[in-house]
Tab-separated table of C-alpha atoms in Angstrom:
chain	number	residue	atom	x	y	z
A	1	MET	CA	4.405	16.704	-4.417
A	2	HIS	CA	3.838	15.899	-0.776
A	3	LEU	CA	3.301	11.961	-0.196
A	4	ILE	CA	2.337	9.974	2.966
A	5	LEU	CA	3.442	6.592	3.781
A	6	THR	CA	2.357	4.031	6.195
A	7	GLY	CA	4.250	0.550	7.070
A	8	ALA	CA	7.693	2.041	6.191
A	9	THR	CA	9.462	-0.649	8.171
A	10	GLY	CA	7.581	-3.467	6.335
A	11	MET	CA	8.633	-5.339	3.335
A	12	VAL	CA	6.499	-3.507	0.891
A	13	GLY	CA	6.700	-0.203	2.675
A	14	THR	CA	10.448	-0.418	2.707
A	15	THR	CA	10.515	-0.710	-1.044
A	16	VAL	CA	7.855	2.109	-1.379
A	17	LEU	CA	9.997	4.523	0.591
A	18	ASP	CA	13.030	3.557	-1.480
A	19	ALA	CA	10.986	4.355	-4.613
A	20	MET	CA	9.711	7.618	-2.895
A	21	LEU	CA	13.462	8.794	-2.162
A	22	LYS	CA	14.590	8.041	-5.875
A	23	THR	CA	11.577	10.152	-7.360
A	24	THR	CA	12.922	13.758	-7.699
A	25	ASP	CA	9.067	14.947	-8.395
A	26	ILE	CA	8.402	14.196	-4.723
A	27	SER	CA	9.201	17.360	-2.700
A	28	LYS	CA	8.153	15.983	0.763
A	29	ILE	CA	7.818	12.589	2.401
A	30	SER	CA	5.632	12.143	5.642
A	31	ILE	CA	5.934	8.709	7.213
A	32	LEU	CA	3.530	7.610	9.937
A	33	SER	CA	5.281	5.150	12.089
A	34	ARG	CA	5.021	3.584	15.408
A	35	ARG	CA	8.966	3.551	15.711
A	36	PRO	CA	12.035	5.303	13.949
A	37	VAL	CA	12.506	4.185	10.354
A	38	GLN	CA	16.100	3.260	9.741
A	39	LEU	CA	15.958	3.606	6.038
A	40	ALA	CA	14.589	7.373	6.557
A	41	GLU	CA	17.480	7.907	8.971
A	42	ASP	CA	20.282	6.423	6.993
A	43	ALA	CA	19.039	8.320	3.694
A	44	LYS	CA	19.433	11.776	5.486
A	45	ASP	CA	17.119	13.142	2.939
A	46	PRO	CA	15.481	16.657	3.998
A	47	ARG	CA	12.525	15.790	2.287
A	48	VAL	CA	11.385	13.072	4.775
A	49	ASN	CA	9.440	13.631	7.731
A	50	VAL	CA	9.132	10.637	10.161
A	51	ILE	CA	5.949	11.286	12.445
A	52	ILE	CA	6.135	8.855	15.419
A	53	HIS	CA	2.398	8.003	15.751
A	54	LYS	CA	1.562	5.376	18.330
A	55	ASP	CA	-2.309	5.072	17.606
A	56	PHE	CA	-3.412	4.491	14.177
A	57	SER	CA	-7.083	4.714	15.002
A	58	SER	CA	-7.022	8.282	15.894
A	59	TYR	CA	-5.295	11.606	14.739
A	60	SER	CA	-4.487	14.618	16.633
A	61	PRO	CA	-4.614	18.075	15.260
A	62	GLU	CA	-0.910	18.240	15.390
A	63	VAL	CA	-0.420	15.207	13.276
A	64	LEU	CA	-3.124	16.284	11.004
A	65	SER	CA	-1.320	19.665	10.452
A	66	GLN	CA	1.749	18.059	9.140
A	67	LEU	CA	-0.256	16.139	6.678
A	68	GLN	CA	-3.018	18.581	5.487
A	69	ASP	CA	-1.475	19.593	2.122
A	70	ALA	CA	-0.379	16.161	0.961
A	71	ASP	CA	-1.264	14.854	-2.671
A	72	GLY	CA	-1.424	11.200	-1.969
A	73	CYS	CA	-0.706	8.178	0.281
A	74	VAL	CA	0.311	4.653	0.058
A	75	TRP	CA	-1.157	2.598	2.618
A	76	ALA	CA	1.366	-0.197	3.046
A	77	LEU	CA	0.688	-0.906	6.961
A	78	GLY	CA	-0.320	-4.387	7.370
A	79	ILE	CA	0.451	-7.707	9.069
A	80	SER	CA	-0.039	-11.516	8.226
A	81	GLN	CA	-3.121	-13.040	9.670
A	82	THR	CA	-0.873	-15.771	11.080
A	83	GLN	CA	0.858	-13.207	13.223
A	84	VAL	CA	-1.963	-11.877	15.282
A	85	ASN	CA	-5.407	-12.829	16.480
A	86	LYS	CA	-8.399	-12.265	14.445
A	87	GLU	CA	-9.537	-8.999	16.416
A	88	ASP	CA	-6.120	-7.380	16.152
A	89	TYR	CA	-5.982	-8.323	12.428
A	90	ILE	CA	-9.216	-6.558	11.827
A	91	THR	CA	-8.041	-3.345	13.666
A	92	ILE	CA	-4.821	-3.289	11.752
A	93	THR	CA	-6.183	-4.159	8.350
A	94	LYS	CA	-9.598	-2.333	8.440
A	95	THR	CA	-10.057	-0.020	11.250
A	96	TYR	CA	-6.708	1.748	10.844
A	97	PRO	CA	-7.014	2.890	7.091
A	98	LEU	CA	-10.531	3.591	7.462
A	99	ALA	CA	-9.739	5.918	10.714
A	100	PHE	CA	-7.372	7.762	8.471
A	101	ALA	CA	-9.766	7.994	5.798
A	102	SER	CA	-12.269	9.772	8.093
A	103	ALA	CA	-9.774	12.231	9.970
A	104	PHE	CA	-8.478	13.266	6.564
A	105	GLN	CA	-11.671	14.594	5.127
A	106	PRO	CA	-11.611	17.822	6.927
A	107	ALA	CA	-8.081	18.599	5.086
A	108	LEU	CA	-9.510	17.526	1.859
A	109	ARG	CA	-12.342	20.371	2.273
A	110	ALA	CA	-9.691	22.707	3.395
A	111	THR	CA	-7.712	22.247	0.390
A	112	ASN	CA	-10.392	21.294	-2.203
A	113	LYS	CA	-7.611	19.286	-4.112
A	114	PRO	CA	-7.668	15.597	-5.229
A	115	PHE	CA	-5.942	12.977	-2.734
A	116	ASN	CA	-4.762	9.599	-4.127
A	117	PHE	CA	-5.201	7.016	-1.371
A	118	VAL	CA	-3.674	3.675	-2.297
A	119	TYR	CA	-4.645	0.866	-0.137
A	120	VAL	CA	-2.435	-2.197	-0.528
A	121	SER	CA	-4.456	-5.217	-0.435
A	122	GLY	CA	-3.613	-8.802	-1.920
A	123	GLN	CA	-4.722	-11.624	-4.248
A	124	GLY	CA	-7.434	-13.398	-2.268
A	125	ALA	CA	-9.294	-10.368	-1.173
A	126	THR	CA	-12.936	-10.913	-2.213
A	127	PHE	CA	-16.380	-9.199	-2.010
A	128	GLN	CA	-18.092	-12.434	-1.714
A	129	PRO	CA	-16.642	-14.552	0.960
A	130	GLY	CA	-17.761	-18.124	1.477
A	131	LEU	CA	-17.781	-20.278	4.282
A	132	PHE	CA	-13.791	-21.247	3.815
A	133	THR	CA	-12.675	-17.716	2.932
A	134	PRO	CA	-9.596	-16.812	5.312
A	135	ILE	CA	-9.983	-13.947	7.392
A	136	PHE	CA	-7.522	-12.023	5.158
A	137	GLY	CA	-9.660	-12.208	2.193
A	138	LYS	CA	-12.691	-11.257	3.849
A	139	THR	CA	-11.363	-8.450	5.950
A	140	LYS	CA	-9.270	-6.979	2.873
A	141	GLY	CA	-12.589	-7.203	0.810
A	142	GLU	CA	-14.548	-5.359	3.429
A	143	THR	CA	-11.823	-2.787	3.959
A	144	GLU	CA	-11.981	-2.041	-0.022
A	145	LEU	CA	-15.844	-1.752	-0.181
A	146	ALA	CA	-15.598	0.817	2.789
A	147	LEU	CA	-12.989	2.747	1.010
A	148	ALA	CA	-15.036	2.740	-2.046
A	149	ASP	CA	-17.857	4.109	-0.237
A	150	VAL	CA	-15.631	6.930	1.328
A	151	ARG	CA	-14.538	7.851	-2.261
A	152	LYS	CA	-18.169	7.679	-3.549
A	153	LYS	CA	-19.156	10.131	-0.851
A	154	ASN	CA	-16.203	12.378	-1.432
A	155	PRO	CA	-14.805	12.115	-5.112
A	156	LEU	CA	-11.558	14.150	-3.801
A	157	PHE	CA	-10.607	11.063	-1.767
A	158	ARG	CA	-9.437	9.034	-4.723
A	159	ALA	CA	-9.156	5.868	-3.001
A	160	SER	CA	-7.974	2.728	-4.874
A	161	THR	CA	-6.774	-0.801	-3.852
A	162	VAL	CA	-3.933	-2.888	-5.287
A	163	ARG	CA	-3.959	-6.553	-5.104
A	164	PRO	CA	-0.300	-7.837	-5.495
A	165	GLY	CA	0.465	-11.580	-5.671
A	166	PHE	CA	3.373	-13.280	-4.241
A	167	ILE	CA	5.608	-10.565	-2.874
A	168	ASP	CA	9.044	-11.532	-3.877
A	169	TRP	CA	11.960	-9.474	-2.394
A	170	LEU	CA	14.829	-11.762	-3.859
A	171	ASP	CA	15.512	-9.521	-6.715
A	172	GLN	CA	15.566	-6.379	-4.647
A	173	ASP	CA	18.826	-4.487	-4.338
A	174	LYS	CA	20.554	-5.756	-1.484
A	175	SER	CA	21.196	-2.302	-0.119
A	176	ILE	CA	17.376	-2.151	0.472
A	177	THR	CA	16.601	-5.750	1.676
A	178	LYS	CA	18.725	-5.001	4.824
A	179	TYR	CA	16.118	-2.647	5.950
A	180	MET	CA	13.123	-5.238	5.517
A	181	PRO	CA	12.148	-7.002	8.529
A	182	PRO	CA	13.528	-10.375	9.364
A	183	LEU	CA	11.107	-13.020	8.092
A	184	GLY	CA	12.599	-16.171	10.104
A	185	LEU	CA	14.268	-19.322	8.668
A	186	ALA	CA	10.846	-20.949	7.659
A	187	ARG	CA	9.323	-17.993	5.840
A	188	THR	CA	12.939	-17.177	4.184
A	189	GLY	CA	13.304	-20.728	3.196
A	190	LEU	CA	9.915	-20.886	1.620
A	191	GLY	CA	10.637	-17.622	-0.194
A	192	HIS	CA	13.607	-18.946	-1.744
A	193	ALA	CA	11.824	-22.183	-2.871
A	194	LEU	CA	9.040	-20.190	-4.326
A	195	HIS	CA	10.839	-17.804	-6.122
A	196	PRO	CA	11.686	-19.537	-9.320
A	197	VAL	CA	8.098	-21.082	-9.263
A	198	PHE	CA	6.612	-17.424	-9.437
A	199	LYS	CA	9.097	-15.804	-11.509
A	200	PHE	CA	9.383	-18.303	-14.318
A	201	GLY	CA	6.098	-20.597	-14.085
A	202	MET	CA	3.403	-18.259	-12.460
A	203	ARG	CA	4.372	-14.603	-13.676
A	204	GLY	CA	0.759	-13.530	-13.381
A	205	ASN	CA	0.829	-14.101	-9.551
A	206	TRP	CA	4.477	-12.767	-9.242
A	207	SER	CA	4.893	-9.403	-7.461
A	208	PRO	CA	8.707	-8.353	-7.174
A	209	THR	CA	9.183	-5.744	-4.543
A	210	GLU	CA	11.230	-3.289	-6.491
A	211	PRO	CA	8.898	-2.574	-9.339
A	212	LEU	CA	6.066	-3.003	-6.904
A	213	GLY	CA	7.411	-0.130	-5.106
A	214	GLY	CA	7.791	2.154	-7.997
A	215	PHE	CA	4.338	1.321	-9.019
A	216	LEU	CA	2.466	1.981	-5.657
A	217	THR	CA	4.487	5.604	-5.634
A	218	GLY	CA	3.142	6.208	-9.110
A	219	LEU	CA	-0.274	5.498	-8.259
A	220	ALA	CA	-0.045	7.931	-5.206
A	221	MET	CA	1.325	10.444	-7.422
A	222	GLY	CA	-1.549	9.999	-9.946
A	223	LYS	CA	0.633	8.545	-12.653
A	224	TRP	CA	-1.977	6.123	-13.818
A	225	ASN	CA	-5.275	7.685	-13.014
A	226	GLU	CA	-6.671	7.658	-16.636
A	227	GLY	CA	-5.505	4.010	-17.258
A	228	LEU	CA	-7.450	2.921	-14.029
A	229	LYS	CA	-10.776	4.241	-15.202
A	230	THR	CA	-10.966	1.426	-17.670
A	231	LEU	CA	-9.714	-1.642	-15.699
A	232	LYS	CA	-11.429	-4.922	-16.691
A	233	GLY	CA	-10.899	-8.566	-16.968
A	234	ASP	CA	-7.811	-9.799	-15.520
A	235	GLU	CA	-6.261	-6.371	-14.820
A	236	GLY	CA	-9.165	-5.397	-12.417
A	237	GLN	CA	-12.385	-3.563	-12.051
A	238	VAL	CA	-13.890	-0.117	-11.193
A	239	LEU	CA	-16.533	0.054	-8.596
A	240	GLU	CA	-19.573	2.465	-8.568
A	241	GLY	CA	-18.144	5.691	-7.744
A	242	GLY	CA	-15.009	5.335	-9.479
A	243	PHE	CA	-12.949	2.999	-7.081
A	244	PRO	CA	-10.334	1.092	-9.001
A	245	VAL	CA	-9.664	-2.570	-7.934
A	246	VAL	CA	-6.004	-3.089	-9.392
A	247	GLU	CA	-5.206	-6.640	-9.990
A	248	ASN	CA	-1.616	-7.912	-10.249
A	249	ASN	CA	-1.759	-8.154	-14.243
A	250	PHE	CA	-2.355	-4.354	-14.429
A	251	PHE	CA	0.620	-3.728	-12.171
A	252	ARG	CA	2.739	-6.092	-14.359
A	253	ARG	CA	1.822	-4.351	-17.357
A	254	ALA	CA	2.262	-0.770	-16.231
A	255	MET	CA	5.737	-1.672	-14.952
A	256	GLY	CA	6.842	-3.531	-18.224
A	257	LEU	CA	7.016	-6.997	-16.667
A	258	PRO	CA	6.543	-10.141	-18.684
A	259	ARG	CA	3.049	-11.883	-18.267
């Protein structure tokens, strides 16, 4: 099985890469990244191919030729809305994944096999933004709807979205957290303060990175495709065309985490 990963140097992407490296059923891992990926280099795993890709809004034939036989993708590329301006946030969050979805369509027609595309969204994403909805919630929701439309037009492009809650890295193996990006003193301190609050008091909103990486990898492999067809209630919903919106509670149940 050949999987694609973006955002491999970020917090979520790092733990997804770790999960992919530990999964023996994966025969090839193609990483699209603007810069070298230290975890991939240190792993020295022959299955990994890091493709240095500077512009995520376009894909050359050379890049696509390295991806065309892929079975799935975890789209973990993202950034906090506090770190960039509005225009850049929309470009990274919405334009980039939709550009990939469009560019990959010829490959799907050539192989005529299903492709599991997993978009990492987040709690707070909404299809009905209000006056005070942050740009994060509005843009993520718009991207989800656009990906649902792509899936509706081409059912081979099995797009889904996952909405993690508080992403908590503190229980992750320290040999992996060293590859995660530095958060700064303020965000690190806040993470330590909130860790027990979410882990023990607000479990439904808690998304520990290690099981999250395994879950996202499993989704890209098609592991939970049947379960996604009947999402409802606090575990998610299925939009017209079969697009699953996976809430944090489904992730927690699938990975055996207490609710």
